[in-house]
């Protein structure tokens, strides 16, 4: 059941009494008129072949209150896009699949690229950005939820709890982040969140001094959760990074754009498991190694915009502080694992910390060497100002794709 602790910065909505999903859904049905709801699912074609998405679709087929489901499909050829349309066709909601690699959306991407407005990296950030553009263009919803397609422990409670805080017309929240305990197969997962993000935030507070931004970030129970929801207006002014800095980037944008009493987090699942990426100690361009580097860079960039001045020496100090704090956390997690009867591989945990420490330095060096590198995708406000009919073009392209290949 957990506790009802509030951190005093953003609101935490706990799961205090395991309300039946039907009750939540009945309420959500009554919110539909005031705040129609959409769900965005960034997906890789390969996920259509795995067990997680099959179950997600089965669960979503029972969800009565969603107006629209927008699926961003990456890495699919024509045959695979056709299959995707078929795959999602059983859903009762208004469903649109964005074929990001298809000729129409590629042509649109080229048009944006000519004006330096296109996402520069392939990946989830880009996929999500196009889906958000589509949600704006379709004008069908006032609140939106987003979650990954690799959740193995999915039930429809997750989406109900996730969207509720931004769908209830009596609530004033603009943004809501999901949280949960990533425990599966008798062990604690969430390696980057536990072993990099939290200790690095604490190290930055120690080295760079008090910071509202770092306190704010630290107040999220699972800052890397891929599940969040927001009011549709939020999209217009959102600048998101196209790399693994996406989650941290979205949290930073929310702090910049809204007062913290408009932001919240919600407990969305008792347990959570998903597809695990490899640590990839040998290849920094992959897996959790890349993720940890991108996230560290995103944090440094953000602190720099707040006036922090970085140098090689400072990064060395940050790394040292991070390393010590992270090792203390390993000890803490071990105790938590033991009292809960979970397995805990201390050697593996410390190996991850050693790799992340290296990547903190790597990210620091990169930051100093590349002052002009900003992996941000422009906000839809800016894109619309450069190409006023871009949203109509996106809407038409998606509509035609969905008709032609069905
Ligand atoms: O949230 C995280 O820390 C990363 O996505 C890695 O998660 P995992 O350890 O559960 O694979």
mmCIF file of C-alpha atoms and ligand atoms in Angstrom:
data_model
loop_
_atom_site.group_PDB
_atom_site.id
_atom_site.type_symbol
_atom_site.label_atom_id
_atom_site.label_comp_id
_atom_site.label_asym_id
_atom_site.label_seq_id
_atom_site.Cartn_x
_atom_site.Cartn_y
_atom_site.Cartn_z
ATOM 1 C CA UNK A 1 0.000 0.000 0.000
ATOM 2 C CA UNK A 2 2.905 2.337 0.684
ATOM 3 C CA UNK A 3 2.779 5.669 2.451
ATOM 4 C CA UNK A 4 1.180 9.039 1.785
ATOM 5 C CA UNK A 5 4.307 11.156 1.945
ATOM 6 C CA UNK A 6 4.366 14.460 0.039
ATOM 7 C CA UNK A 7 7.714 15.973 -0.917
ATOM 8 C CA UNK A 8 6.443 19.558 -0.843
ATOM 9 C CA UNK A 9 7.508 20.384 -4.390
ATOM 10 C CA UNK A 10 5.183 18.568 -6.768
ATOM 11 C CA UNK A 11 2.014 16.709 -5.785
ATOM 12 C CA UNK A 12 2.248 12.944 -5.399
ATOM 13 C CA UNK A 13 -0.913 10.952 -6.104
ATOM 14 C CA UNK A 14 -0.527 7.604 -4.361
ATOM 15 C CA UNK A 15 -2.383 4.372 -4.767
ATOM 16 C CA UNK A 16 -3.831 4.197 -1.271
ATOM 17 C CA UNK A 17 -6.707 1.794 -1.652
ATOM 18 C CA UNK A 18 -6.500 -0.108 -4.942
ATOM 19 C CA UNK A 19 -9.677 1.300 -6.406
ATOM 20 C CA UNK A 20 -11.246 -1.023 -8.971
ATOM 21 C CA UNK A 21 -10.434 0.096 -12.509
ATOM 22 C CA UNK A 22 -14.132 0.117 -13.409
ATOM 23 C CA UNK A 23 -14.691 2.899 -10.887
ATOM 24 C CA UNK A 24 -11.899 5.005 -12.340
ATOM 25 C CA UNK A 25 -13.179 4.348 -15.846
ATOM 26 C CA UNK A 26 -16.704 5.415 -14.931
ATOM 27 C CA UNK A 27 -15.289 8.723 -13.715
ATOM 28 C CA UNK A 28 -13.123 9.092 -16.792
ATOM 29 C CA UNK A 29 -16.203 8.571 -18.954
ATOM 30 C CA UNK A 30 -17.779 11.539 -17.231
ATOM 31 C CA UNK A 31 -14.677 13.698 -17.943
ATOM 32 C CA UNK A 32 -14.767 12.933 -21.658
ATOM 33 C CA UNK A 33 -16.818 15.879 -22.709
ATOM 34 C CA UNK A 34 -14.810 18.515 -20.878
ATOM 35 C CA UNK A 35 -11.423 16.925 -21.486
ATOM 36 C CA UNK A 36 -11.443 14.448 -24.387
ATOM 37 C CA UNK A 37 -8.483 12.076 -24.146
ATOM 38 C CA UNK A 38 -5.850 10.653 -26.501
ATOM 39 C CA UNK A 39 -3.169 8.061 -25.998
ATOM 40 C CA UNK A 40 0.182 8.179 -27.791
ATOM 41 C CA UNK A 41 2.175 4.980 -28.247
ATOM 42 C CA UNK A 42 5.701 5.293 -29.650
ATOM 43 C CA UNK A 43 6.502 1.873 -31.090
ATOM 44 C CA UNK A 44 9.157 0.008 -33.010
ATOM 45 C CA UNK A 45 7.891 -2.433 -35.597
ATOM 46 C CA UNK A 46 9.795 -5.190 -33.770
ATOM 47 C CA UNK A 47 7.567 -4.606 -30.742
ATOM 48 C CA UNK A 48 4.576 -5.836 -32.733
ATOM 49 C CA UNK A 49 6.189 -9.244 -32.678
ATOM 50 C CA UNK A 50 6.823 -9.345 -28.922
ATOM 51 C CA UNK A 51 4.461 -10.405 -26.099
ATOM 52 C CA UNK A 52 4.181 -6.977 -24.392
ATOM 53 C CA UNK A 53 2.328 -5.111 -27.135
ATOM 54 C CA UNK A 54 -0.107 -7.975 -27.779
ATOM 55 C CA UNK A 55 -1.290 -7.725 -24.203
ATOM 56 C CA UNK A 56 -1.328 -3.906 -24.296
ATOM 57 C CA UNK A 57 -3.628 -3.964 -27.333
ATOM 58 C CA UNK A 58 -5.839 -6.578 -25.671
ATOM 59 C CA UNK A 59 -6.170 -4.356 -22.605
ATOM 60 C CA UNK A 60 -6.714 -1.150 -24.604
ATOM 61 C CA UNK A 61 -9.549 -2.817 -26.501
ATOM 62 C CA UNK A 62 -11.474 -2.686 -23.204
ATOM 63 C CA UNK A 63 -10.831 1.017 -22.554
ATOM 64 C CA UNK A 64 -14.045 2.992 -23.093
ATOM 65 C CA UNK A 65 -13.047 6.617 -22.485
ATOM 66 C CA UNK A 66 -10.198 7.229 -24.975
ATOM 67 C CA UNK A 67 -11.162 9.255 -28.023
ATOM 68 C CA UNK A 68 -8.095 8.472 -30.035
ATOM 69 C CA UNK A 69 -4.958 6.296 -30.060
ATOM 70 C CA UNK A 70 -1.970 7.574 -32.031
ATOM 71 C CA UNK A 71 0.749 5.031 -32.718
ATOM 72 C CA UNK A 72 4.105 6.278 -33.976
ATOM 73 C CA UNK A 73 5.647 3.401 -35.916
ATOM 74 C CA UNK A 74 9.424 3.338 -36.399
ATOM 75 C CA UNK A 75 11.564 0.981 -38.488
ATOM 76 C CA UNK A 76 8.824 -0.453 -40.663
ATOM 77 C CA UNK A 77 8.829 -1.093 -44.417
ATOM 78 C CA UNK A 78 5.625 -1.048 -46.492
ATOM 79 C CA UNK A 79 4.728 -4.652 -45.791
ATOM 80 C CA UNK A 80 5.263 -4.081 -42.097
ATOM 81 C CA UNK A 81 3.214 -0.893 -42.083
ATOM 82 C CA UNK A 82 0.333 -2.771 -43.681
ATOM 83 C CA UNK A 83 0.668 -5.405 -41.004
ATOM 84 C CA UNK A 84 0.691 -2.726 -38.301
ATOM 85 C CA UNK A 85 -2.576 -1.256 -39.600
ATOM 86 C CA UNK A 86 -4.103 -4.704 -39.444
ATOM 87 C CA UNK A 87 -2.601 -5.359 -36.006
ATOM 88 C CA UNK A 88 -4.214 -2.290 -34.433
ATOM 89 C CA UNK A 89 -7.458 -2.503 -36.403
ATOM 90 C CA UNK A 90 -9.305 -4.317 -33.598
ATOM 91 C CA UNK A 91 -9.099 -1.294 -31.317
ATOM 92 C CA UNK A 92 -12.474 0.402 -30.924
ATOM 93 C CA UNK A 93 -11.042 3.929 -30.598
ATOM 94 C CA UNK A 94 -10.154 6.281 -33.470
ATOM 95 C CA UNK A 95 -6.740 4.811 -34.338
ATOM 96 C CA UNK A 96 -4.048 6.337 -36.541
ATOM 97 C CA UNK A 97 -0.651 4.788 -37.203
ATOM 98 C CA UNK A 98 2.108 7.212 -38.211
ATOM 99 C CA UNK A 99 4.408 5.471 -40.667
ATOM 100 C CA UNK A 100 7.515 7.487 -39.829
ATOM 101 C CA UNK A 101 9.628 5.765 -42.497
ATOM 102 C CA UNK A 102 7.007 5.957 -45.224
ATOM 103 C CA UNK A 103 7.386 8.206 -48.295
ATOM 104 C CA UNK A 104 4.795 10.781 -47.174
ATOM 105 C CA UNK A 105 6.203 11.379 -43.704
ATOM 106 C CA UNK A 106 9.742 11.235 -45.109
ATOM 107 C CA UNK A 107 8.852 13.991 -47.589
ATOM 108 C CA UNK A 108 7.466 16.071 -44.748
ATOM 109 C CA UNK A 109 10.635 15.441 -42.759
ATOM 110 C CA UNK A 110 12.710 16.600 -45.735
ATOM 111 C CA UNK A 111 10.710 19.803 -45.946
ATOM 112 C CA UNK A 112 11.443 20.459 -42.273
ATOM 113 C CA UNK A 113 15.083 19.526 -42.734
ATOM 114 C CA UNK A 114 15.492 22.136 -45.463
ATOM 115 C CA UNK A 115 14.707 24.747 -42.823
ATOM 116 C CA UNK A 116 16.757 23.047 -40.112
ATOM 117 C CA UNK A 117 13.600 22.188 -38.214
ATOM 118 C CA UNK A 118 13.645 18.401 -38.448
ATOM 119 C CA UNK A 119 14.731 16.149 -35.589
ATOM 120 C CA UNK A 120 18.392 15.326 -36.192
ATOM 121 C CA UNK A 121 18.433 11.894 -34.567
ATOM 122 C CA UNK A 122 16.259 8.886 -35.216
ATOM 123 C CA UNK A 123 14.649 7.389 -32.140
ATOM 124 C CA UNK A 124 11.921 7.757 -29.563
ATOM 125 C CA UNK A 125 12.238 11.549 -29.217
ATOM 126 C CA UNK A 126 11.603 12.040 -32.915
ATOM 127 C CA UNK A 127 8.778 9.524 -32.968
ATOM 128 C CA UNK A 128 7.052 11.150 -29.997
ATOM 129 C CA UNK A 129 7.505 14.608 -31.492
ATOM 130 C CA UNK A 130 5.677 13.666 -34.691
ATOM 131 C CA UNK A 131 2.896 11.994 -32.697
ATOM 132 C CA UNK A 132 2.492 15.152 -30.606
ATOM 133 C CA UNK A 133 2.290 17.196 -33.797
ATOM 134 C CA UNK A 134 -0.429 14.878 -35.023
ATOM 135 C CA UNK A 135 -2.370 15.120 -31.734
ATOM 136 C CA UNK A 136 -2.254 18.921 -31.989
ATOM 137 C CA UNK A 137 -3.264 18.870 -35.643
ATOM 138 C CA UNK A 138 -6.161 16.466 -35.119
ATOM 139 C CA UNK A 139 -7.631 18.729 -32.417
ATOM 140 C CA UNK A 140 -9.430 15.705 -30.981
ATOM 141 C CA UNK A 141 -8.259 15.863 -27.392
ATOM 142 C CA UNK A 142 -7.599 18.141 -24.472
ATOM 143 C CA UNK A 143 -5.534 15.644 -22.518
ATOM 144 C CA UNK A 144 -2.953 13.138 -23.678
ATOM 145 C CA UNK A 145 -1.162 10.180 -22.111
ATOM 146 C CA UNK A 146 1.914 8.463 -23.434
ATOM 147 C CA UNK A 147 3.491 5.132 -22.561
ATOM 148 C CA UNK A 148 5.995 2.702 -24.033
ATOM 149 C CA UNK A 149 5.061 -0.441 -25.960
ATOM 150 C CA UNK A 150 7.396 -2.849 -24.160
ATOM 151 C CA UNK A 151 5.562 -2.991 -20.807
ATOM 152 C CA UNK A 152 5.256 -6.665 -19.918
ATOM 153 C CA UNK A 153 3.126 -6.128 -16.806
ATOM 154 C CA UNK A 154 0.502 -3.883 -18.475
ATOM 155 C CA UNK A 155 -3.074 -3.708 -17.359
ATOM 156 C CA UNK A 156 -5.599 -1.030 -18.237
ATOM 157 C CA UNK A 157 -5.386 0.403 -14.731
ATOM 158 C CA UNK A 158 -2.075 1.919 -15.802
ATOM 159 C CA UNK A 159 -3.537 4.190 -18.480
ATOM 160 C CA UNK A 160 -6.562 5.072 -16.328
ATOM 161 C CA UNK A 161 -4.397 6.193 -13.412
ATOM 162 C CA UNK A 162 -1.904 7.913 -15.718
ATOM 163 C CA UNK A 163 -4.415 10.110 -17.556
ATOM 164 C CA UNK A 164 -6.782 10.784 -14.633
ATOM 165 C CA UNK A 165 -4.879 13.770 -13.134
ATOM 166 C CA UNK A 166 -4.946 15.715 -16.422
ATOM 167 C CA UNK A 167 -8.423 14.540 -17.445
ATOM 168 C CA UNK A 168 -10.364 15.440 -14.321
ATOM 169 C CA UNK A 169 -11.759 18.927 -15.086
ATOM 170 C CA UNK A 170 -11.658 19.772 -11.381
ATOM 171 C CA UNK A 171 -7.898 19.283 -11.271
ATOM 172 C CA UNK A 172 -5.505 21.971 -12.453
ATOM 173 C CA UNK A 173 -2.558 19.783 -13.389
ATOM 174 C CA UNK A 174 -0.903 20.415 -16.738
ATOM 175 C CA UNK A 175 1.512 17.508 -16.488
ATOM 176 C CA UNK A 176 1.698 14.217 -14.670
ATOM 177 C CA UNK A 177 4.506 11.679 -14.510
ATOM 178 C CA UNK A 178 4.006 8.006 -13.732
ATOM 179 C CA UNK A 179 5.958 6.122 -11.084
ATOM 180 C CA UNK A 180 6.222 2.549 -9.850
ATOM 181 C CA UNK A 181 8.713 0.095 -8.420
ATOM 182 C CA UNK A 182 10.606 -1.655 -11.166
ATOM 183 C CA UNK A 183 10.830 -5.007 -9.471
ATOM 184 C CA UNK A 184 10.608 -8.181 -11.528
ATOM 185 C CA UNK A 185 12.020 -11.709 -11.402
ATOM 186 C CA UNK A 186 12.888 -11.147 -7.744
ATOM 187 C CA UNK A 187 15.224 -8.248 -8.398
ATOM 188 C CA UNK A 188 15.271 -4.471 -8.606
ATOM 189 C CA UNK A 189 15.643 -3.070 -12.110
ATOM 190 C CA UNK A 190 15.671 0.555 -13.209
ATOM 191 C CA UNK A 191 19.456 0.601 -13.227
ATOM 192 C CA UNK A 192 19.931 4.045 -14.794
ATOM 193 C CA UNK A 193 17.314 5.671 -12.615
ATOM 194 C CA UNK A 194 18.613 4.181 -9.369
ATOM 195 C CA UNK A 195 22.335 4.159 -10.056
ATOM 196 C CA UNK A 196 22.849 7.206 -12.270
ATOM 197 C CA UNK A 197 20.057 9.767 -12.122
ATOM 198 C CA UNK A 198 19.356 10.043 -8.393
ATOM 199 C CA UNK A 199 23.006 9.898 -7.239
ATOM 200 C CA UNK A 200 24.057 12.320 -10.001
ATOM 201 C CA UNK A 201 21.363 14.827 -8.992
ATOM 202 C CA UNK A 202 22.561 14.578 -5.378
ATOM 203 C CA UNK A 203 26.195 15.001 -6.489
ATOM 204 C CA UNK A 204 25.304 18.066 -8.561
ATOM 205 C CA UNK A 205 23.540 19.611 -5.572
ATOM 206 C CA UNK A 206 26.650 19.058 -3.500
ATOM 207 C CA UNK A 207 29.123 20.415 -6.049
ATOM 208 C CA UNK A 208 27.090 23.161 -7.733
ATOM 209 C CA UNK A 209 25.210 24.289 -4.630
ATOM 210 C CA UNK A 210 21.492 24.691 -3.879
ATOM 211 C CA UNK A 211 19.280 24.647 -6.939
ATOM 212 C CA UNK A 212 15.510 24.813 -7.301
ATOM 213 C CA UNK A 213 15.816 22.873 -10.506
ATOM 214 C CA UNK A 214 17.731 19.979 -8.938
ATOM 215 C CA UNK A 215 15.343 19.848 -5.955
ATOM 216 C CA UNK A 216 12.476 19.763 -8.417
ATOM 217 C CA UNK A 217 14.000 16.939 -10.458
ATOM 218 C CA UNK A 218 14.813 15.044 -7.300
ATOM 219 C CA UNK A 219 11.173 15.213 -6.255
ATOM 220 C CA UNK A 220 10.125 12.770 -9.011
ATOM 221 C CA UNK A 221 10.056 9.213 -7.748
ATOM 222 C CA UNK A 222 10.896 7.762 -11.139
ATOM 223 C CA UNK A 223 12.318 10.557 -13.301
ATOM 224 C CA UNK A 224 13.030 8.189 -16.206
ATOM 225 C CA UNK A 225 9.558 6.665 -16.394
ATOM 226 C CA UNK A 226 8.473 6.606 -20.025
ATOM 227 C CA UNK A 227 4.862 7.157 -18.927
ATOM 228 C CA UNK A 228 3.476 10.661 -18.595
ATOM 229 C CA UNK A 229 0.373 12.664 -19.391
ATOM 230 C CA UNK A 230 -0.377 16.325 -20.028
ATOM 231 C CA UNK A 231 -2.951 18.786 -21.266
ATOM 232 C CA UNK A 232 -2.723 19.162 -25.032
ATOM 233 C CA UNK A 233 -1.734 22.869 -24.818
ATOM 234 C CA UNK A 234 1.561 21.821 -23.277
ATOM 235 C CA UNK A 235 2.751 20.547 -26.660
ATOM 236 C CA UNK A 236 2.855 23.924 -28.417
ATOM 237 C CA UNK A 237 5.793 25.238 -26.466
ATOM 238 C CA UNK A 238 7.634 22.002 -25.723
ATOM 239 C CA UNK A 239 11.271 21.615 -26.805
ATOM 240 C CA UNK A 240 12.369 18.042 -26.394
ATOM 241 C CA UNK A 241 15.757 16.424 -26.937
ATOM 242 C CA UNK A 242 15.859 13.777 -29.639
ATOM 243 C CA UNK A 243 18.198 11.483 -27.689
ATOM 244 C CA UNK A 244 17.829 9.645 -24.343
ATOM 245 C CA UNK A 245 17.626 13.035 -22.659
ATOM 246 C CA UNK A 246 13.917 12.966 -23.618
ATOM 247 C CA UNK A 247 12.497 12.190 -20.175
ATOM 248 C CA UNK A 248 14.742 14.594 -18.270
ATOM 249 C CA UNK A 249 14.175 17.163 -21.030
ATOM 250 C CA UNK A 250 10.395 16.963 -20.681
ATOM 251 C CA UNK A 251 10.643 17.408 -16.886
ATOM 252 C CA UNK A 252 12.904 20.447 -17.376
ATOM 253 C CA UNK A 253 10.491 21.988 -19.848
ATOM 254 C CA UNK A 254 7.601 21.568 -17.428
ATOM 255 C CA UNK A 255 9.498 23.413 -14.702
ATOM 256 C CA UNK A 256 10.342 26.201 -17.123
ATOM 257 C CA UNK A 257 6.803 26.574 -18.422
ATOM 258 C CA UNK A 258 4.608 25.963 -15.347
ATOM 259 C CA UNK A 259 4.455 26.573 -11.617
ATOM 260 C CA UNK A 260 5.107 23.402 -9.625
ATOM 261 C CA UNK A 261 1.538 23.311 -8.258
ATOM 262 C CA UNK A 262 0.426 22.466 -11.818
ATOM 263 C CA UNK A 263 2.692 19.389 -11.902
ATOM 264 C CA UNK A 264 2.207 16.006 -10.288
ATOM 265 C CA UNK A 265 3.229 12.363 -10.269
ATOM 266 C CA UNK A 266 1.008 9.330 -9.934
ATOM 267 C CA UNK A 267 1.499 5.752 -8.814
ATOM 268 C CA UNK A 268 0.510 3.752 -11.915
ATOM 269 C CA UNK A 269 1.456 0.161 -11.131
ATOM 270 C CA UNK A 270 2.304 -2.214 -8.300
ATOM 271 C CA UNK A 271 4.974 -3.879 -10.372
ATOM 272 C CA UNK A 272 6.494 -2.966 -13.662
ATOM 273 C CA UNK A 273 8.644 -4.900 -16.077
ATOM 274 C CA UNK A 274 9.749 -4.112 -19.592
ATOM 275 C CA UNK A 275 12.379 -5.029 -22.167
ATOM 276 C CA UNK A 276 15.830 -4.541 -20.671
ATOM 277 C CA UNK A 277 18.629 -3.064 -22.686
ATOM 278 C CA UNK A 278 22.159 -4.278 -22.261
ATOM 279 C CA UNK A 279 24.584 -2.220 -20.183
ATOM 280 C CA UNK A 280 26.989 -2.150 -23.161
ATOM 281 C CA UNK A 281 30.267 -1.379 -21.360
ATOM 282 C CA UNK A 282 32.268 -1.961 -24.555
ATOM 283 C CA UNK A 283 30.288 0.292 -26.856
ATOM 284 C CA UNK A 284 29.326 3.756 -25.594
ATOM 285 C CA UNK A 285 27.014 4.341 -28.540
ATOM 286 C CA UNK A 286 24.538 1.690 -27.394
ATOM 287 C CA UNK A 287 22.372 0.461 -24.547
ATOM 288 C CA UNK A 288 22.489 1.899 -21.063
ATOM 289 C CA UNK A 289 25.939 3.317 -21.725
ATOM 290 C CA UNK A 290 24.529 5.678 -24.356
ATOM 291 C CA UNK A 291 21.475 6.356 -22.220
ATOM 292 C CA UNK A 292 23.596 7.376 -19.218
ATOM 293 C CA UNK A 293 25.785 9.655 -21.359
ATOM 294 C CA UNK A 294 22.796 11.370 -23.003
ATOM 295 C CA UNK A 295 21.083 11.918 -19.658
ATOM 296 C CA UNK A 296 24.232 13.345 -18.060
ATOM 297 C CA UNK A 297 24.628 15.730 -21.009
ATOM 298 C CA UNK A 298 20.986 16.800 -20.707
ATOM 299 C CA UNK A 299 21.483 17.607 -17.014
ATOM 300 C CA UNK A 300 24.669 19.602 -17.643
ATOM 301 C CA UNK A 301 23.071 21.544 -20.494
ATOM 302 C CA UNK A 302 20.109 22.415 -18.338
ATOM 303 C CA UNK A 303 22.265 23.584 -15.424
ATOM 304 C CA UNK A 304 24.295 25.701 -17.852
ATOM 305 C CA UNK A 305 21.104 27.445 -18.962
ATOM 306 C CA UNK A 306 20.559 28.250 -15.284
ATOM 307 C CA UNK A 307 23.956 29.950 -15.149
ATOM 308 C CA UNK A 308 26.217 27.129 -13.990
ATOM 309 C CA UNK A 309 29.782 27.395 -15.300
ATOM 310 C CA UNK A 310 31.484 24.091 -16.044
ATOM 311 C CA UNK A 311 35.151 23.194 -16.481
ATOM 312 C CA UNK A 312 37.190 20.006 -16.635
ATOM 313 C CA UNK A 313 38.010 20.369 -12.953
ATOM 314 C CA UNK A 314 34.387 20.770 -12.020
ATOM 315 C CA UNK A 315 33.396 17.664 -13.976
ATOM 316 C CA UNK A 316 36.132 15.728 -12.217
ATOM 317 C CA UNK A 317 34.703 16.807 -8.857
ATOM 318 C CA UNK A 318 31.182 15.950 -9.975
ATOM 319 C CA UNK A 319 32.351 12.504 -11.029
ATOM 320 C CA UNK A 320 34.088 11.914 -7.700
ATOM 321 C CA UNK A 321 31.035 13.060 -5.736
ATOM 322 C CA UNK A 322 28.748 10.987 -7.950
ATOM 323 C CA UNK A 323 30.866 7.866 -7.516
ATOM 324 C CA UNK A 324 30.886 8.060 -3.735
ATOM 325 C CA UNK A 325 27.160 8.795 -3.484
ATOM 326 C CA UNK A 326 26.281 6.048 -5.964
ATOM 327 C CA UNK A 327 28.268 3.468 -3.990
ATOM 328 C CA UNK A 328 26.399 4.482 -0.837
ATOM 329 C CA UNK A 329 23.158 4.006 -2.754
ATOM 330 C CA UNK A 330 24.232 0.489 -3.750
ATOM 331 C CA UNK A 331 24.479 -0.326 -0.050
ATOM 332 C CA UNK A 332 21.026 1.152 0.543
ATOM 333 C CA UNK A 333 19.467 -0.798 -2.332
ATOM 334 C CA UNK A 334 21.096 -3.951 -1.025
ATOM 335 C CA UNK A 335 19.426 -3.550 2.366
ATOM 336 C CA UNK A 336 16.099 -2.804 0.688
ATOM 337 C CA UNK A 337 16.486 -5.895 -1.494
ATOM 338 C CA UNK A 338 17.420 -8.128 1.439
ATOM 339 C CA UNK A 339 14.501 -7.140 3.675
ATOM 340 C CA UNK A 340 12.183 -7.778 0.719
ATOM 341 C CA UNK A 341 13.711 -11.169 -0.028
ATOM 342 C CA UNK A 342 14.978 -10.015 -3.451
ATOM 343 C CA UNK A 343 18.192 -11.112 -5.126
ATOM 344 C CA UNK A 344 20.909 -8.502 -5.314
ATOM 345 C CA UNK A 345 24.102 -8.756 -7.347
ATOM 346 C CA UNK A 346 26.416 -6.248 -5.736
ATOM 347 C CA UNK A 347 29.230 -6.814 -8.203
ATOM 348 C CA UNK A 348 26.966 -6.068 -11.174
ATOM 349 C CA UNK A 349 25.582 -2.963 -9.499
ATOM 350 C CA UNK A 350 29.058 -1.595 -8.816
ATOM 351 C CA UNK A 351 30.163 -2.394 -12.356
ATOM 352 C CA UNK A 352 27.237 -0.313 -13.616
ATOM 353 C CA UNK A 353 28.235 2.543 -11.295
ATOM 354 C CA UNK A 354 31.827 2.406 -12.610
ATOM 355 C CA UNK A 355 30.580 2.643 -16.190
ATOM 356 C CA UNK A 356 28.200 5.492 -15.373
ATOM 357 C CA UNK A 357 31.019 7.383 -13.616
ATOM 358 C CA UNK A 358 33.095 7.130 -16.793
ATOM 359 C CA UNK A 359 30.134 8.377 -18.779
ATOM 360 C CA UNK A 360 29.616 11.348 -16.470
ATOM 361 C CA UNK A 361 33.165 12.371 -17.436
ATOM 362 C CA UNK A 362 32.545 11.553 -21.092
ATOM 363 C CA UNK A 363 29.380 13.663 -21.115
ATOM 364 C CA UNK A 364 31.258 16.508 -19.391
ATOM 365 C CA UNK A 365 34.056 16.434 -21.946
ATOM 366 C CA UNK A 366 31.529 16.382 -24.764
ATOM 367 C CA UNK A 367 29.691 19.329 -23.276
ATOM 368 C CA UNK A 368 32.881 21.412 -23.101
ATOM 369 C CA UNK A 369 34.025 20.442 -26.608
ATOM 370 C CA UNK A 370 30.691 21.026 -28.349
ATOM 371 C CA UNK A 371 29.210 24.290 -27.124
ATOM 372 C CA UNK A 372 26.868 24.552 -30.106
ATOM 373 C CA UNK A 373 25.500 21.051 -29.952
ATOM 374 C CA UNK A 374 21.848 21.116 -29.005
ATOM 375 C CA UNK A 375 19.913 17.971 -29.808
ATOM 376 C CA UNK A 376 16.608 19.783 -29.229
ATOM 377 C CA UNK A 377 13.742 19.410 -31.649
ATOM 378 C CA UNK A 378 12.067 22.783 -32.192
ATOM 379 C CA UNK A 379 8.717 23.432 -30.554
ATOM 380 C CA UNK A 380 5.606 23.001 -32.698
ATOM 381 C CA UNK A 381 4.974 26.733 -32.222
ATOM 382 C CA UNK A 382 8.199 27.508 -34.041
ATOM 383 C CA UNK A 383 7.621 24.953 -36.778
ATOM 384 C CA UNK A 384 4.143 26.301 -37.406
ATOM 385 C CA UNK A 385 5.509 29.805 -37.623
ATOM 386 C CA UNK A 386 8.022 28.708 -40.284
ATOM 387 C CA UNK A 387 5.587 26.519 -42.241
ATOM 388 C CA UNK A 388 2.063 27.673 -41.379
ATOM 389 C CA UNK A 389 0.248 24.717 -42.959
ATOM 390 C CA UNK A 390 2.573 22.020 -41.566
ATOM 391 C CA UNK A 391 -0.056 20.545 -39.263
ATOM 392 C CA UNK A 392 -2.552 20.206 -42.106
ATOM 393 C CA UNK A 393 0.134 18.563 -44.197
ATOM 394 C CA UNK A 394 0.880 16.117 -41.383
ATOM 395 C CA UNK A 395 -2.797 15.375 -40.908
ATOM 396 C CA UNK A 396 -3.294 14.745 -44.643
ATOM 397 C CA UNK A 397 -0.194 12.560 -44.944
ATOM 398 C CA UNK A 398 -1.281 10.358 -42.041
ATOM 399 C CA UNK A 399 -4.844 10.162 -43.323
ATOM 400 C CA UNK A 400 -3.716 9.148 -46.812
ATOM 401 C CA UNK A 401 -1.263 6.546 -45.460
ATOM 402 C CA UNK A 402 -3.958 5.036 -43.266
ATOM 403 C CA UNK A 403 -6.371 4.845 -46.205
ATOM 404 C CA UNK A 404 -3.985 3.697 -48.895
ATOM 405 C CA UNK A 405 -2.289 0.831 -47.076
ATOM 406 C CA UNK A 406 -5.187 -0.501 -45.074
HETATM 407 O O1 LIG B 1 14.834 3.347 -16.087
HETATM 408 C C1 LIG B 1 15.984 2.920 -16.180
HETATM 409 O O2 LIG B 1 16.778 2.984 -15.241
HETATM 410 C C2 LIG B 1 16.439 2.384 -17.497
HETATM 411 O O3 LIG B 1 15.399 2.466 -18.423
HETATM 412 C C3 LIG B 1 16.951 0.959 -17.369
HETATM 413 O O4 LIG B 1 15.960 0.155 -16.860
HETATM 414 P P1 LIG B 1 16.155 -1.398 -16.490
HETATM 415 O O5 LIG B 1 17.302 -1.547 -15.549
HETATM 416 O O6 LIG B 1 14.843 -1.752 -15.831
HETATM 417 O O7 LIG B 1 16.375 -2.167 -17.764
#
